[in-house]
PDB file of C-alpha atoms in Angstrom:
ATOM      1  CA  MET A   1      21.476   9.196  11.327  1.00 42.00           C
ATOM      2  CA  ALA A   2      21.855  10.773   8.006  1.00 48.00           C
ATOM      3  CA  SER A   3      18.831  11.601   6.237  1.00 60.00           C
ATOM      4  CA  THR A   4      17.972   9.586   3.055  1.00 67.00           C
ATOM      5  CA  SER A   5      18.574  11.319  -0.223  1.00 84.00           C
ATOM      6  CA  ARG A   6      15.497  12.047  -2.089  1.00 83.00           C
ATOM      7  CA  PRO A   7      16.250   9.660  -5.142  1.00 85.00           C
ATOM      8  CA  ALA A   8      17.245   6.706  -2.574  1.00 90.00           C
ATOM      9  CA  LEU A   9      13.982   7.327  -0.499  1.00 92.00           C
ATOM     10  CA  ILE A  10      11.917   7.101  -3.739  1.00 90.00           C
ATOM     11  CA  ALA A  11      13.732   4.050  -4.851  1.00 91.00           C
ATOM     12  CA  LEU A  12      13.225   2.381  -1.589  1.00 93.00           C
ATOM     13  CA  THR A  13       9.385   3.322  -1.266  1.00 93.00           C
ATOM     14  CA  ALA A  14       9.151   1.853  -4.980  1.00 91.00           C
ATOM     15  CA  LEU A  15      10.053  -1.484  -3.674  1.00 94.00           C
ATOM     16  CA  ALA A  16       6.692  -1.707  -2.200  1.00 93.00           C
ATOM     17  CA  PRO A  17       4.435  -1.776  -5.081  1.00 89.00           C
ATOM     18  CA  VAL A  18       7.178  -3.747  -6.939  1.00 91.00           C
ATOM     19  CA  SER A  19       6.863  -6.367  -4.028  1.00 91.00           C
ATOM     20  CA  TRP A  20       3.033  -6.342  -4.562  1.00 86.00           C
ATOM     21  CA  GLY A  21       3.438  -7.022  -8.283  1.00 82.00           C
ATOM     22  CA  THR A  22       4.595 -10.632  -7.525  1.00 86.00           C
ATOM     23  CA  THR A  23       1.446 -11.248  -5.480  1.00 82.00           C
ATOM     24  CA  TYR A  24      -0.587 -12.476  -8.348  1.00 76.00           C
ATOM     25  CA  ALA A  25       2.181 -14.959  -9.488  1.00 80.00           C
ATOM     26  CA  VAL A  26       2.582 -16.243  -5.889  1.00 86.00           C
ATOM     27  CA  THR A  27      -1.045 -16.742  -5.445  1.00 82.00           C
ATOM     28  CA  THR A  28      -1.740 -18.601  -8.578  1.00 79.00           C
ATOM     29  CA  GLU A  29       1.408 -20.866  -8.322  1.00 85.00           C
ATOM     30  CA  PHE A  30       1.510 -21.479  -4.344  1.00 90.00           C
ATOM     31  CA  LEU A  31      -1.770 -20.902  -2.828  1.00 88.00           C
ATOM     32  CA  PRO A  32      -4.767 -22.611  -2.455  1.00 87.00           C
ATOM     33  CA  ALA A  33      -7.668 -21.414  -5.022  1.00 80.00           C
ATOM     34  CA  ASP A  34     -10.644 -19.641  -3.906  1.00 79.00           C
ATOM     35  CA  ARG A  35      -9.479 -18.054  -0.560  1.00 86.00           C
ATOM     36  CA  PRO A  36      -9.075 -14.580  -1.117  1.00 84.00           C
ATOM     37  CA  LEU A  37     -10.170 -13.622   2.356  1.00 90.00           C
ATOM     38  CA  PHE A  38      -7.954 -16.147   4.372  1.00 92.00           C
ATOM     39  CA  THR A  39      -4.950 -14.928   2.031  1.00 89.00           C
ATOM     40  CA  GLY A  40      -5.754 -11.312   2.975  1.00 90.00           C
ATOM     41  CA  LEU A  41      -5.806 -12.443   6.663  1.00 94.00           C
ATOM     42  CA  VAL A  42      -2.619 -14.213   6.669  1.00 94.00           C
ATOM     43  CA  ARG A  43      -0.897 -11.436   4.713  1.00 92.00           C
ATOM     44  CA  ALA A  44      -2.251  -8.720   7.265  1.00 95.00           C
ATOM     45  CA  LEU A  45      -2.298 -10.060  10.847  1.00 96.00           C
ATOM     46  CA  PRO A  46       1.034 -12.085  11.492  1.00 96.00           C
ATOM     47  CA  ALA A  47       2.931  -9.278   9.669  1.00 96.00           C
ATOM     48  CA  GLY A  48       0.981  -6.573  12.029  1.00 96.00           C
ATOM     49  CA  LEU A  49       1.762  -8.671  14.948  1.00 96.00           C
ATOM     50  CA  LEU A  50       5.483  -9.051  13.916  1.00 96.00           C
ATOM     51  CA  LEU A  51       6.067  -5.343  13.345  1.00 96.00           C
ATOM     52  CA  LEU A  52       4.134  -4.565  16.681  1.00 95.00           C
ATOM     53  CA  ALA A  53       6.694  -6.766  18.428  1.00 95.00           C
ATOM     54  CA  LEU A  54       9.478  -4.906  16.811  1.00 95.00           C
ATOM     55  CA  ALA A  55       8.239  -1.575  17.491  1.00 93.00           C
ATOM     56  CA  TRP A  56       7.332  -2.306  20.912  1.00 92.00           C
ATOM     57  CA  VAL A  57       4.725   0.763  20.804  1.00 94.00           C
ATOM     58  CA  LEU A  58       1.207   0.985  21.316  1.00 93.00           C
ATOM     59  CA  PRO A  59      -1.219   3.808  20.180  1.00 95.00           C
ATOM     60  CA  ARG A  60      -2.480   6.219  22.622  1.00 92.00           C
ATOM     61  CA  GLY A  61      -5.507   8.455  22.886  1.00 94.00           C
ATOM     62  CA  ALA A  62      -6.741   9.545  19.489  1.00 95.00           C
ATOM     63  CA  TRP A  63      -4.323   7.190  17.664  1.00 96.00           C
ATOM     64  CA  TRP A  64      -6.490   4.032  18.766  1.00 96.00           C
ATOM     65  CA  TRP A  65      -9.315   5.283  16.526  1.00 97.00           C
ATOM     66  CA  LYS A  66      -6.814   6.760  13.855  1.00 96.00           C
ATOM     67  CA  ALA A  67      -5.168   3.512  13.662  1.00 96.00           C
ATOM     68  CA  ALA A  68      -8.520   1.549  13.253  1.00 96.00           C
ATOM     69  CA  VAL A  69      -9.590   3.917  10.506  1.00 97.00           C
ATOM     70  CA  LEU A  70      -6.143   3.774   8.518  1.00 96.00           C
ATOM     71  CA  GLY A  71      -6.181  -0.145   9.146  1.00 96.00           C
ATOM     72  CA  ALA A  72      -9.637  -0.509   7.678  1.00 96.00           C
ATOM     73  CA  LEU A  73      -9.059   1.775   4.430  1.00 95.00           C
ATOM     74  CA  ASN A  74      -5.568   0.619   3.706  1.00 93.00           C
ATOM     75  CA  ILE A  75      -5.824  -3.011   4.784  1.00 95.00           C
ATOM     76  CA  GLY A  76      -9.174  -4.323   6.151  1.00 94.00           C
ATOM     77  CA  ALA A  77     -11.432  -2.977   3.186  1.00 92.00           C
ATOM     78  CA  PHE A  78      -8.618  -2.732   0.636  1.00 89.00           C
ATOM     79  CA  PHE A  79      -7.501  -6.424   0.638  1.00 85.00           C
ATOM     80  CA  PRO A  80     -10.938  -7.989   0.348  1.00 84.00           C
ATOM     81  CA  LEU A  81     -12.058  -5.493  -2.437  1.00 84.00           C
ATOM     82  CA  LEU A  82      -8.971  -5.964  -4.153  1.00 78.00           C
ATOM     83  CA  PHE A  83      -9.544  -9.790  -4.218  1.00 72.00           C
ATOM     84  CA  LEU A  84     -13.100  -9.443  -5.138  1.00 76.00           C
ATOM     85  CA  SER A  85     -12.446  -7.411  -8.151  1.00 73.00           C
ATOM     86  CA  ALA A  86      -9.558  -9.611  -9.251  1.00 67.00           C
ATOM     87  CA  TYR A  87     -12.021 -12.579  -9.211  1.00 67.00           C
ATOM     88  CA  ARG A  88     -14.828 -10.917 -10.971  1.00 69.00           C
ATOM     89  CA  LEU A  89     -13.136  -8.722 -13.596  1.00 61.00           C
ATOM     90  CA  PRO A  90     -11.444 -10.193 -16.835  1.00 51.00           C
ATOM     91  CA  GLY A  91      -7.524 -10.285 -17.359  1.00 47.00           C
ATOM     92  CA  GLY A  92      -6.215  -7.029 -15.677  1.00 53.00           C
ATOM     93  CA  MET A  93      -9.148  -4.893 -15.663  1.00 56.00           C
ATOM     94  CA  ALA A  94      -8.913  -4.634 -11.999  1.00 58.00           C
ATOM     95  CA  ALA A  95      -5.301  -3.112 -12.343  1.00 61.00           C
ATOM     96  CA  VAL A  96      -6.670  -0.716 -14.897  1.00 61.00           C
ATOM     97  CA  VAL A  97      -9.211   0.572 -12.684  1.00 62.00           C
ATOM     98  CA  GLY A  98      -6.478   0.724  -9.725  1.00 62.00           C
ATOM     99  CA  SER A  99      -4.214   2.807 -11.926  1.00 66.00           C
ATOM    100  CA  VAL A 100      -6.429   5.861 -11.563  1.00 68.00           C
ATOM    101  CA  GLY A 101      -5.363   6.014  -7.924  1.00 68.00           C
ATOM    102  CA  PRO A 102      -2.989   9.028  -8.649  1.00 72.00           C
ATOM    103  CA  LEU A 103      -6.048  11.009  -9.805  1.00 71.00           C
ATOM    104  CA  PHE A 104      -7.955   9.903  -6.668  1.00 75.00           C
ATOM    105  CA  VAL A 105      -5.124  11.111  -4.273  1.00 75.00           C
ATOM    106  CA  ALA A 106      -4.726  14.441  -6.559  1.00 73.00           C
ATOM    107  CA  GLY A 107      -8.317  15.340  -5.796  1.00 74.00           C
ATOM    108  CA  LEU A 108      -8.225  14.281  -2.199  1.00 79.00           C
ATOM    109  CA  GLY A 109      -4.969  15.839  -1.686  1.00 74.00           C
ATOM    110  CA  ALA A 110      -6.292  19.057  -2.734  1.00 73.00           C
ATOM    111  CA  THR A 111      -9.081  18.864  -0.134  1.00 75.00           C
ATOM    112  CA  LEU A 112      -7.165  17.337   2.927  1.00 72.00           C
ATOM    113  CA  LEU A 113      -3.513  18.419   2.382  1.00 73.00           C
ATOM    114  CA  GLY A 114      -3.506  21.372   0.169  1.00 73.00           C
ATOM    115  CA  GLU A 115      -1.583  19.912  -2.245  1.00 69.00           C
ATOM    116  CA  ARG A 116      -3.330  21.351  -5.405  1.00 74.00           C
ATOM    117  CA  PRO A 117      -2.916  19.296  -8.715  1.00 71.00           C
ATOM    118  CA  THR A 118      -1.237  20.751 -11.461  1.00 74.00           C
ATOM    119  CA  VAL A 119      -2.362  20.173 -15.082  1.00 74.00           C
ATOM    120  CA  ARG A 120       1.113  18.103 -15.369  1.00 74.00           C
ATOM    121  CA  THR A 121       0.067  15.978 -12.555  1.00 71.00           C
ATOM    122  CA  LEU A 122      -3.342  15.371 -14.119  1.00 75.00           C
ATOM    123  CA  LEU A 123      -2.021  14.442 -17.588  1.00 79.00           C
ATOM    124  CA  THR A 124       0.586  12.138 -16.018  1.00 77.00           C
ATOM    125  CA  GLY A 125      -2.256  10.434 -13.982  1.00 74.00           C
ATOM    126  CA  VAL A 126      -4.078   9.813 -17.186  1.00 78.00           C
ATOM    127  CA  ALA A 127      -1.005   8.507 -19.028  1.00 77.00           C
ATOM    128  CA  ALA A 128      -0.186   6.300 -16.233  1.00 73.00           C
ATOM    129  CA  ALA A 129      -3.719   4.648 -16.337  1.00 74.00           C
ATOM    130  CA  PHE A 130      -3.490   4.566 -20.231  1.00 78.00           C
ATOM    131  CA  GLY A 131      -0.036   2.945 -20.145  1.00 75.00           C
ATOM    132  CA  VAL A 132      -1.278   0.296 -17.712  1.00 71.00           C
ATOM    133  CA  SER A 133      -4.271  -0.288 -19.796  1.00 73.00           C
ATOM    134  CA  LEU A 134      -2.033  -1.338 -22.656  1.00 75.00           C
ATOM    135  CA  VAL A 135      -0.118  -3.628 -20.500  1.00 66.00           C
ATOM    136  CA  VAL A 136      -2.869  -5.486 -18.959  1.00 63.00           C
ATOM    137  CA  LEU A 137      -6.330  -5.105 -20.660  1.00 62.00           C
ATOM    138  CA  GLU A 138      -7.227  -8.249 -22.576  1.00 53.00           C
ATOM    139  CA  ALA A 139      -9.674  -8.366 -25.166  1.00 43.00           C
ATOM    140  CA  ALA A 140     -13.076  -6.848 -24.721  1.00 44.00           C
ATOM    141  CA  GLY A 141     -15.646  -8.771 -22.837  1.00 51.00           C
ATOM    142  CA  ALA A 142     -18.631  -8.208 -20.607  1.00 56.00           C
ATOM    143  CA  LEU A 143     -17.611  -6.336 -17.448  1.00 61.00           C
ATOM    144  CA  ASP A 144     -19.152  -7.478 -14.078  1.00 73.00           C
ATOM    145  CA  PRO A 145     -20.663  -4.499 -12.538  1.00 79.00           C
ATOM    146  CA  VAL A 146     -19.878  -5.682  -9.070  1.00 80.00           C
ATOM    147  CA  GLY A 147     -16.121  -6.419 -10.079  1.00 75.00           C
ATOM    148  CA  VAL A 148     -16.120  -2.683 -11.280  1.00 76.00           C
ATOM    149  CA  LEU A 149     -17.252  -1.209  -8.154  1.00 83.00           C
ATOM    150  CA  ALA A 150     -15.343  -3.403  -5.980  1.00 82.00           C
ATOM    151  CA  ALA A 151     -12.163  -2.314  -8.150  1.00 78.00           C
ATOM    152  CA  LEU A 152     -13.090   1.267  -7.671  1.00 82.00           C
ATOM    153  CA  ALA A 153     -13.974   0.920  -4.071  1.00 88.00           C
ATOM    154  CA  SER A 154     -10.587  -0.762  -3.293  1.00 85.00           C
ATOM    155  CA  THR A 155      -8.783   2.297  -5.067  1.00 82.00           C
ATOM    156  CA  ALA A 156     -10.827   5.004  -3.319  1.00 88.00           C
ATOM    157  CA  SER A 157     -10.225   3.051  -0.065  1.00 92.00           C
ATOM    158  CA  MET A 158      -6.126   2.917  -0.433  1.00 87.00           C
ATOM    159  CA  SER A 159      -6.144   6.256  -1.921  1.00 86.00           C
ATOM    160  CA  THR A 160      -8.068   7.767   0.989  1.00 91.00           C
ATOM    161  CA  GLY A 161      -5.995   5.722   3.448  1.00 91.00           C
ATOM    162  CA  THR A 162      -2.927   7.158   1.807  1.00 85.00           C
ATOM    163  CA  VAL A 163      -3.894  10.788   1.794  1.00 88.00           C
ATOM    164  CA  LEU A 164      -5.127  10.567   5.751  1.00 91.00           C
ATOM    165  CA  THR A 165      -1.878   8.825   6.542  1.00 88.00           C
ATOM    166  CA  LYS A 166      -0.015  12.030   5.106  1.00 85.00           C
ATOM    167  CA  ARG A 167      -2.495  14.385   6.878  1.00 88.00           C
ATOM    168  CA  TRP A 168      -2.296  12.788  10.481  1.00 92.00           C
ATOM    169  CA  GLY A 169       1.339  12.038  10.231  1.00 89.00           C
ATOM    170  CA  ARG A 170       2.791  10.036  13.185  1.00 89.00           C
ATOM    171  CA  PRO A 171       2.729  10.745  17.029  1.00 90.00           C
ATOM    172  CA  ASP A 172       5.964  12.189  18.334  1.00 87.00           C
ATOM    173  CA  GLY A 173       8.761   9.389  18.645  1.00 87.00           C
ATOM    174  CA  VAL A 174       6.608   7.019  16.493  1.00 91.00           C
ATOM    175  CA  GLY A 175       8.229   5.450  13.242  1.00 92.00           C
ATOM    176  CA  PRO A 176       6.678   3.976  10.308  1.00 93.00           C
ATOM    177  CA  LEU A 177       7.526   0.674  11.804  1.00 94.00           C
ATOM    178  CA  ALA A 178       4.823   1.208  14.472  1.00 95.00           C
ATOM    179  CA  LEU A 179       2.545   2.753  12.121  1.00 94.00           C
ATOM    180  CA  ALA A 180       2.441  -0.044   9.704  1.00 95.00           C
ATOM    181  CA  GLY A 181       2.073  -2.582  12.573  1.00 96.00           C
ATOM    182  CA  TRP A 182      -0.682  -0.798  13.953  1.00 96.00           C
ATOM    183  CA  GLN A 183      -2.731  -0.648  10.512  1.00 96.00           C
ATOM    184  CA  LEU A 184      -1.918  -4.245   9.736  1.00 97.00           C
ATOM    185  CA  THR A 185      -3.115  -5.789  12.759  1.00 97.00           C
ATOM    186  CA  ALA A 186      -6.172  -3.577  12.840  1.00 97.00           C
ATOM    187  CA  GLY A 187      -6.806  -4.541   9.128  1.00 96.00           C
ATOM    188  CA  GLY A 188      -6.103  -8.104   9.873  1.00 96.00           C
ATOM    189  CA  LEU A 189      -8.526  -8.328  12.976  1.00 97.00           C
ATOM    190  CA  LEU A 190     -11.283  -6.711  10.718  1.00 96.00           C
ATOM    191  CA  ILE A 191     -10.837  -9.467   7.925  1.00 96.00           C
ATOM    192  CA  ALA A 192     -10.484 -12.315  10.515  1.00 96.00           C
ATOM    193  CA  PRO A 193     -14.286 -12.718  11.193  1.00 96.00           C
ATOM    194  CA  LEU A 194     -15.416 -11.983   7.641  1.00 93.00           C
ATOM    195  CA  ALA A 195     -13.115 -14.763   6.357  1.00 94.00           C
ATOM    196  CA  LEU A 196     -14.311 -17.175   9.043  1.00 94.00           C
ATOM    197  CA  LEU A 197     -17.950 -16.463   8.110  1.00 95.00           C
ATOM    198  CA  VAL A 198     -17.668 -16.312   4.388  1.00 92.00           C
ATOM    199  CA  GLU A 199     -14.774 -19.030   3.785  1.00 92.00           C
ATOM    200  CA  GLY A 200     -14.962 -21.268   6.800  1.00 93.00           C
ATOM    201  CA  ALA A 201     -12.190 -22.767   8.433  1.00 92.00           C
ATOM    202  CA  PRO A 202      -8.647 -22.285   7.204  1.00 92.00           C
ATOM    203  CA  PRO A 203      -7.591 -24.850   4.401  1.00 91.00           C
ATOM    204  CA  ALA A 204      -4.898 -27.625   4.958  1.00 90.00           C
ATOM    205  CA  LEU A 205      -1.539 -26.031   3.949  1.00 92.00           C
ATOM    206  CA  ASP A 206       1.384 -28.173   2.199  1.00 94.00           C
ATOM    207  CA  GLY A 207       4.882 -26.968   2.315  1.00 94.00           C
ATOM    208  CA  ARG A 208       4.549 -24.921  -1.205  1.00 94.00           C
ATOM    209  CA  ALA A 209       1.591 -23.016   0.207  1.00 94.00           C
ATOM    210  CA  ALA A 210       3.285 -22.297   3.739  1.00 95.00           C
ATOM    211  CA  GLY A 211       6.146 -21.069   1.698  1.00 96.00           C
ATOM    212  CA  GLY A 212       3.792 -18.840  -0.398  1.00 94.00           C
ATOM    213  CA  TYR A 213       2.070 -17.433   2.668  1.00 94.00           C
ATOM    214  CA  LEU A 214       5.389 -16.773   4.623  1.00 96.00           C
ATOM    215  CA  TYR A 215       6.808 -14.706   1.596  1.00 96.00           C
ATOM    216  CA  LEU A 216       3.387 -12.790   1.555  1.00 93.00           C
ATOM    217  CA  ALA A 217       3.471 -11.817   5.069  1.00 95.00           C
ATOM    218  CA  LEU A 218       6.844 -11.008   5.472  1.00 96.00           C
ATOM    219  CA  ALA A 219       8.456  -9.655   2.236  1.00 95.00           C
ATOM    220  CA  ASN A 220       5.265  -8.760   0.548  1.00 94.00           C
ATOM    221  CA  THR A 221       3.533  -7.243   3.520  1.00 95.00           C
ATOM    222  CA  ALA A 222       5.616  -6.571   6.726  1.00 96.00           C
ATOM    223  CA  VAL A 223       8.509  -5.093   4.703  1.00 96.00           C
ATOM    224  CA  ALA A 224       6.578  -3.345   1.924  1.00 95.00           C
ATOM    225  CA  TYR A 225       4.172  -1.665   4.008  1.00 94.00           C
ATOM    226  CA  TRP A 226       6.997  -0.403   6.086  1.00 95.00           C
ATOM    227  CA  LEU A 227       8.670   0.870   3.264  1.00 94.00           C
ATOM    228  CA  TRP A 228       5.282   2.398   1.993  1.00 91.00           C
ATOM    229  CA  PHE A 229       4.466   4.318   5.188  1.00 90.00           C
ATOM    230  CA  ARG A 230       8.033   5.449   5.518  1.00 92.00           C
ATOM    231  CA  GLY A 231       7.594   7.017   1.896  1.00 91.00           C
ATOM    232  CA  ILE A 232       4.470   8.611   2.737  1.00 86.00           C
ATOM    233  CA  GLY A 233       5.694  10.461   5.976  1.00 85.00           C
ATOM    234  CA  ARG A 234       8.763  11.752   3.699  1.00 87.00           C
ATOM    235  CA  LEU A 235       7.061  12.377   0.157  1.00 86.00           C
ATOM    236  CA  THR A 236       4.116  14.054  -1.164  1.00 79.00           C
ATOM    237  CA  ALA A 237       1.119  11.936  -1.318  1.00 74.00           C
ATOM    238  CA  THR A 238       1.150  12.505  -5.318  1.00 72.00           C
ATOM    239  CA  GLN A 239       4.630  11.289  -5.584  1.00 81.00           C
ATOM    240  CA  VAL A 240       3.912   8.265  -3.383  1.00 82.00           C
ATOM    241  CA  THR A 241       0.691   7.180  -5.419  1.00 78.00           C
ATOM    242  CA  PHE A 242       2.488   7.735  -8.582  1.00 81.00           C
ATOM    243  CA  LEU A 243       4.573   4.641  -7.771  1.00 85.00           C
ATOM    244  CA  GLY A 244       1.434   2.451  -7.761  1.00 79.00           C
ATOM    245  CA  PRO A 245       1.825   1.541 -11.567  1.00 79.00           C
ATOM    246  CA  LEU A 246       5.030  -0.237 -10.871  1.00 82.00           C
ATOM    247  CA  SER A 247       2.878  -2.846  -9.395  1.00 80.00           C
ATOM    248  CA  PRO A 248       1.057  -4.113 -12.667  1.00 76.00           C
ATOM    249  CA  LEU A 249       4.117  -3.486 -14.641  1.00 79.00           C
ATOM    250  CA  THR A 250       6.128  -5.821 -12.144  1.00 82.00           C
ATOM    251  CA  ALA A 251       3.274  -8.356 -12.484  1.00 76.00           C
ATOM    252  CA  ALA A 252       3.652  -8.261 -16.287  1.00 75.00           C
ATOM    253  CA  ILE A 253       7.532  -8.818 -15.994  1.00 82.00           C
ATOM    254  CA  VAL A 254       7.229 -11.575 -13.589  1.00 81.00           C
ATOM    255  CA  GLY A 255       4.563 -13.227 -15.858  1.00 75.00           C
ATOM    256  CA  TRP A 256       6.940 -12.702 -18.852  1.00 79.00           C
ATOM    257  CA  ALA A 257      10.000 -14.217 -16.938  1.00 81.00           C
ATOM    258  CA  ALA A 258       8.636 -16.889 -14.564  1.00 80.00           C
ATOM    259  CA  LEU A 259       5.472 -17.924 -16.053  1.00 72.00           C
ATOM    260  CA  GLY A 260       6.209 -17.929 -19.821  1.00 76.00           C
ATOM    261  CA  GLU A 261       3.534 -14.973 -20.620  1.00 71.00           C
ATOM    262  CA  ALA A 262       4.500 -13.234 -23.849  1.00 73.00           C
ATOM    263  CA  LEU A 263       4.691  -9.695 -23.947  1.00 71.00           C
ATOM    264  CA  THR A 264       3.528  -7.886 -27.216  1.00 77.00           C
ATOM    265  CA  PRO A 265       4.817  -4.718 -28.686  1.00 82.00           C
ATOM    266  CA  VAL A 266       1.785  -2.829 -27.545  1.00 79.00           C
ATOM    267  CA  GLN A 267       2.458  -4.093 -23.982  1.00 73.00           C
ATOM    268  CA  LEU A 268       5.933  -2.949 -24.144  1.00 78.00           C
ATOM    269  CA  ALA A 269       5.032   0.609 -25.411  1.00 81.00           C
ATOM    270  CA  GLY A 270       2.422   0.486 -22.541  1.00 78.00           C
ATOM    271  CA  MET A 271       5.034  -0.418 -20.116  1.00 74.00           C
ATOM    272  CA  ALA A 272       7.124   2.673 -21.476  1.00 79.00           C
ATOM    273  CA  VAL A 273       4.307   5.019 -20.931  1.00 80.00           C
ATOM    274  CA  ALA A 274       3.281   3.804 -17.444  1.00 75.00           C
ATOM    275  CA  PHE A 275       6.972   3.824 -16.256  1.00 75.00           C
ATOM    276  CA  GLY A 276       7.512   7.440 -17.987  1.00 80.00           C
ATOM    277  CA  ALA A 277       4.453   8.550 -15.937  1.00 77.00           C
ATOM    278  CA  THR A 278       5.875   7.123 -12.818  1.00 75.00           C
ATOM    279  CA  VAL A 279       9.244   8.941 -13.169  1.00 79.00           C
ATOM    280  CA  VAL A 280       7.467  12.299 -14.165  1.00 79.00           C
ATOM    281  CA  GLY A 281       5.334  11.783 -10.974  1.00 76.00           C
ATOM    282  CA  GLN A 282       8.358  12.073  -8.692  1.00 73.00           C
ATOM    283  CA  VAL A 283       9.462  15.228 -10.123  1.00 71.00           C
ATOM    284  CA  GLY A 284       8.586  18.358  -8.310  1.00 56.00           C
ATOM    285  CA  PRO A 285       8.890  20.334  -5.168  1.00 48.00           C
ATOM    286  CA  GLY A 286       9.520  18.345  -2.007  1.00 45.00           C
ATOM    287  CA  ARG A 287      12.419  17.273   0.120  1.00 43.00           C
ATOM    288  CA  ALA A 288      13.091  13.853   1.767  1.00 41.00           C
ATOM    289  CA  VAL A 289      12.721  14.860   5.548  1.00 42.00           C
ATOM    290  CA  ASP A 290      12.052  12.738   8.696  1.00 40.00           C
ATOM    291  CA  PRO A 291      12.210  14.666  11.926  1.00 36.00           C
ATOM    292  CA  LEU A 292      10.961  11.619  13.700  1.00 36.00           C
ATOM    293  CA  LYS A 293      14.032   9.365  12.655  1.00 38.00           C
ATOM    294  CA  ALA A 294      11.541   6.898  11.372  1.00 37.00           C
ATOM    295  CA  GLY A 295      14.076   4.699   9.869  1.00 37.00           C
ATOM    296  CA  SER A 296      15.604   3.574  13.042  1.00 36.00           C
ATOM    297  CA  LEU A 297      14.360   0.601  14.885  1.00 35.00           C
ATOM    298  CA  PRO A 298      13.465   1.198  18.537  1.00 36.00           C
ATOM    299  CA  SER A 299      15.100  -0.685  21.152  1.00 34.00           C
ATOM    300  CA  LEU A 300      13.776  -3.952  22.079  1.00 32.00           C
ATOM    301  CA  SER A 301      15.013  -3.839  25.586  1.00 31.00           C
ATOM    302  CA  ARG A 302      12.279  -1.532  26.643  1.00 35.00           C
ATOM    303  CA  GLY A 303       9.036  -2.467  27.782  1.00 38.00           C
ATOM    304  CA  TRP A 304       5.666  -1.817  25.933  1.00 45.00           C
ATOM    305  CA  ARG A 305       5.004   1.822  25.521  1.00 43.00           C
ATOM    306  CA  THR A 306       2.294   3.876  24.253  1.00 45.00           C
ATOM    307  CA  ALA A 307       2.614   6.414  21.682  1.00 49.00           C
ATOM    308  CA  ALA A 308       2.116  10.078  22.840  1.00 45.00           C
ATOM    309  CA  PRO A 309      -1.396  11.297  21.600  1.00 44.00           C
ATOM    310  CA  ALA A 310      -1.085  13.869  18.767  1.00 42.00           C
ATOM    311  CA  GLY A 311      -1.908  17.424  19.597  1.00 39.00           C
ATOM    312  CA  PRO A 312      -3.073  20.244  17.250  1.00 36.00           C
ATOM    313  CA  ARG A 313       0.322  20.449  15.874  1.00 34.00           C
ATOM    314  CA  GLU A 314       2.941  17.650  16.362  1.00 35.00           C
ATOM    315  CA  PRO A 315       6.577  18.305  16.589  1.00 32.00           C
ATOM    316  CA  GLY A 316       7.901  18.428  12.926  1.00 32.00           C
ATOM    317  CA  THR A 317       4.760  18.050  11.042  1.00 31.00           C
ATOM    318  CA  ALA A 318       5.090  21.152   9.356  1.00 28.00           C
ATOM    319  CA  ASP A 319       7.747  19.651   7.328  1.00 29.00           C
ATOM    320  CA  VAL A 320       5.949  16.485   6.259  1.00 27.00           C
ATOM    321  CA  MET A 321       2.322  17.434   6.050  1.00 26.00           C
ATOM    322  CA  PRO A 322       1.859  20.235   3.414  1.00 28.00           C
ATOM    323  CA  GLY A 323      -1.176  22.600   3.903  1.00 31.00           C
ATOM    324  CA  ARG A 324      -1.694  22.015   7.460  1.00 33.00           C
TER     325      ARG A 324
END
């Protein structure tokens, strides 16, 4: 299979945060109210089991605990904290806090990946957060400390998961489909008992809610996270995280186009700044590589197999994990 060109790879990876930007509209218009943990569970676990069935690969050795750690950071902790912050903070403040993710990743990347942040990277990260704040930040009001801490914790959790996913790579012969399936399943299993304990039995669903959950589980989660982890394996961690502001920008556009929400000149200016920062964040060294041919689907005719444990240096990892 021919390798994907870098612009095409960036565009495909960007589909993930664009899809996530539709989550707010789907949640408010289609789903039952006040069930954030159940929503997180339905997003993660069915999608993870579906990807596991398609990949037909189980972890092995150290990858059992690595998959659990990544699943907790990227899914199990991130989803509940994200919903908690959204419920407790006014307007788009949670999105503003989340937009500092590139700065978190820049700092973690310097420590764990050897990707030293440049002045341009730091300034671009500040510009992205500023642009997002112009788009989503509403009138000032009292900020809930728990909501702010939850928003920061969710951003830190996803940023750490992104950097560790980049650092650990994938076992030989394992593609992003399996990696996404492992993490979504682990995260969903982590959320399940919490959802049952806090929210009780699942709510009754009508056709509208069932359709909303189906969209979240398939397009918004299974496909989106497969593309996201595929991008992490080929791009630098900084490039990937600078695609994050596309999520609140998409949410604003969907709100305007589908929900009748107005966009002010200040918001339009903020969108231009944030989008410009996203584009600048993609410019830099790096090339689209995938020695594991991660874009291909494994044959479903094989029985279940386990991934080979990662050694000190997996085949091809020198190309995809700078600094190791």
